Amino acid sequence: GLILELLDTMDDLYLAAKQTKDVGLDQIIKKFEDLLKKYGVDKINVGDKFDPMTQEVAEGTEGEKVDEVRAGYMMHGRVIRPVRVRIVK
């Protein structure tokens, strides 16, 4: 449960970093990512095509490429939160 709550905080940090380009914020994000990795939590990489095993669709239904809307994570090889994607043409 605690890990999932931390992931919500990570979402906010990623959004803030995207909007501000703050180097200090990037360092904080890196520390959080390292902490999560220490406990077996890894960010899921988004490929070019939709993968129903690790992704859920937030927007769009037609197209071939995906664009990440929210990060997804695996813990010890199991999906604990799928990547939320937008399907684009």
Tab-separated table of C-alpha atoms in Angstrom:
chain	number	residue	atom	x	y	z
A	1	GLY	CA	0.000	0.000	0.000
A	2	LEU	CA	2.801	2.413	0.894
A	3	ILE	CA	4.553	1.825	-2.428
A	4	LEU	CA	1.378	2.695	-4.360
A	5	GLU	CA	1.009	5.929	-2.380
A	6	LEU	CA	4.629	6.809	-3.177
A	7	LEU	CA	3.913	6.245	-6.870
A	8	ASP	CA	1.210	8.929	-6.737
A	9	THR	CA	3.808	11.302	-5.277
A	10	MET	CA	6.227	10.314	-8.049
A	11	ASP	CA	3.561	11.294	-10.610
A	12	ASP	CA	3.402	14.761	-9.060
A	13	LEU	CA	7.195	15.063	-9.050
A	14	TYR	CA	7.428	14.037	-12.727
A	15	LEU	CA	4.773	16.602	-13.635
A	16	ALA	CA	6.510	19.370	-11.668
A	17	ALA	CA	9.884	18.496	-13.230
A	18	LYS	CA	8.372	18.588	-16.719
A	19	GLN	CA	6.960	22.069	-16.082
A	20	THR	CA	9.905	23.671	-14.240
A	21	LYS	CA	13.141	22.057	-15.517
A	22	ASP	CA	14.560	22.300	-11.972
A	23	VAL	CA	17.852	20.377	-11.527
A	24	GLY	CA	17.263	19.999	-7.783
A	25	LEU	CA	13.892	18.404	-8.447
A	26	ASP	CA	15.509	15.984	-10.893
A	27	GLN	CA	17.921	14.918	-8.131
A	28	ILE	CA	15.013	14.290	-5.739
A	29	ILE	CA	13.271	12.191	-8.378
A	30	LYS	CA	16.470	10.178	-8.895
A	31	LYS	CA	16.664	9.498	-5.132
A	32	PHE	CA	13.048	8.306	-5.087
A	33	GLU	CA	13.671	6.080	-8.123
A	34	ASP	CA	16.728	4.577	-6.421
A	35	LEU	CA	14.723	3.952	-3.237
A	36	LEU	CA	11.958	2.224	-5.173
A	37	LYS	CA	14.515	0.131	-7.090
A	38	LYS	CA	16.028	-0.947	-3.750
A	39	TYR	CA	12.661	-2.535	-2.917
A	40	GLY	CA	12.261	-4.214	-6.306
A	41	VAL	CA	10.084	-1.557	-7.968
A	42	ASP	CA	10.993	-0.669	-11.563
A	43	LYS	CA	9.408	1.793	-13.963
A	44	ILE	CA	7.873	0.103	-17.011
A	45	ASN	CA	9.346	1.266	-20.318
A	46	VAL	CA	6.776	2.255	-22.919
A	47	GLY	CA	7.317	0.775	-26.351
A	48	ASP	CA	5.906	1.944	-29.672
A	49	LYS	CA	2.945	-0.436	-29.687
A	50	PHE	CA	0.182	-1.046	-27.144
A	51	ASP	CA	0.918	-3.895	-24.724
A	52	PRO	CA	-2.210	-5.006	-22.827
A	53	MET	CA	-0.064	-6.852	-20.263
A	54	THR	CA	1.561	-3.654	-18.976
A	55	GLN	CA	-0.574	-0.784	-20.305
A	56	GLU	CA	-4.084	0.624	-19.996
A	57	VAL	CA	-5.695	3.055	-22.410
A	58	ALA	CA	-6.588	6.501	-21.098
A	59	GLU	CA	-7.441	8.151	-24.414
A	60	GLY	CA	-7.776	7.226	-28.046
A	61	THR	CA	-8.907	4.015	-29.636
A	62	GLU	CA	-7.470	4.122	-33.107
A	63	GLY	CA	-3.885	4.306	-34.146
A	64	GLU	CA	-0.728	2.322	-33.819
A	65	LYS	CA	1.555	4.289	-31.500
A	66	VAL	CA	1.269	4.972	-27.793
A	67	ASP	CA	2.149	8.045	-25.759
A	68	GLU	CA	2.647	7.731	-21.976
A	69	VAL	CA	0.142	9.623	-19.826
A	70	ARG	CA	1.124	8.146	-16.442
A	71	ALA	CA	4.088	5.980	-15.513
A	72	GLY	CA	3.568	2.327	-14.688
A	73	TYR	CA	5.591	0.120	-12.368
A	74	MET	CA	6.511	-3.496	-11.754
A	75	MET	CA	7.553	-5.000	-8.433
A	76	HIS	CA	9.579	-8.212	-8.503
A	77	GLY	CA	8.462	-8.866	-12.086
A	78	ARG	CA	4.722	-8.275	-11.487
A	79	VAL	CA	2.766	-5.241	-12.673
A	80	ILE	CA	1.625	-3.243	-9.640
A	81	ARG	CA	0.374	-0.294	-11.687
A	82	PRO	CA	0.021	-0.396	-15.482
A	83	VAL	CA	1.291	2.399	-17.685
A	84	ARG	CA	-1.572	4.673	-18.706
A	85	VAL	CA	-1.237	5.490	-22.403
A	86	ARG	CA	-2.877	7.544	-25.108
A	87	ILE	CA	-3.166	5.793	-28.468
A	88	VAL	CA	-2.166	8.095	-31.319
A	89	LYS	CA	-1.993	7.823	-35.091
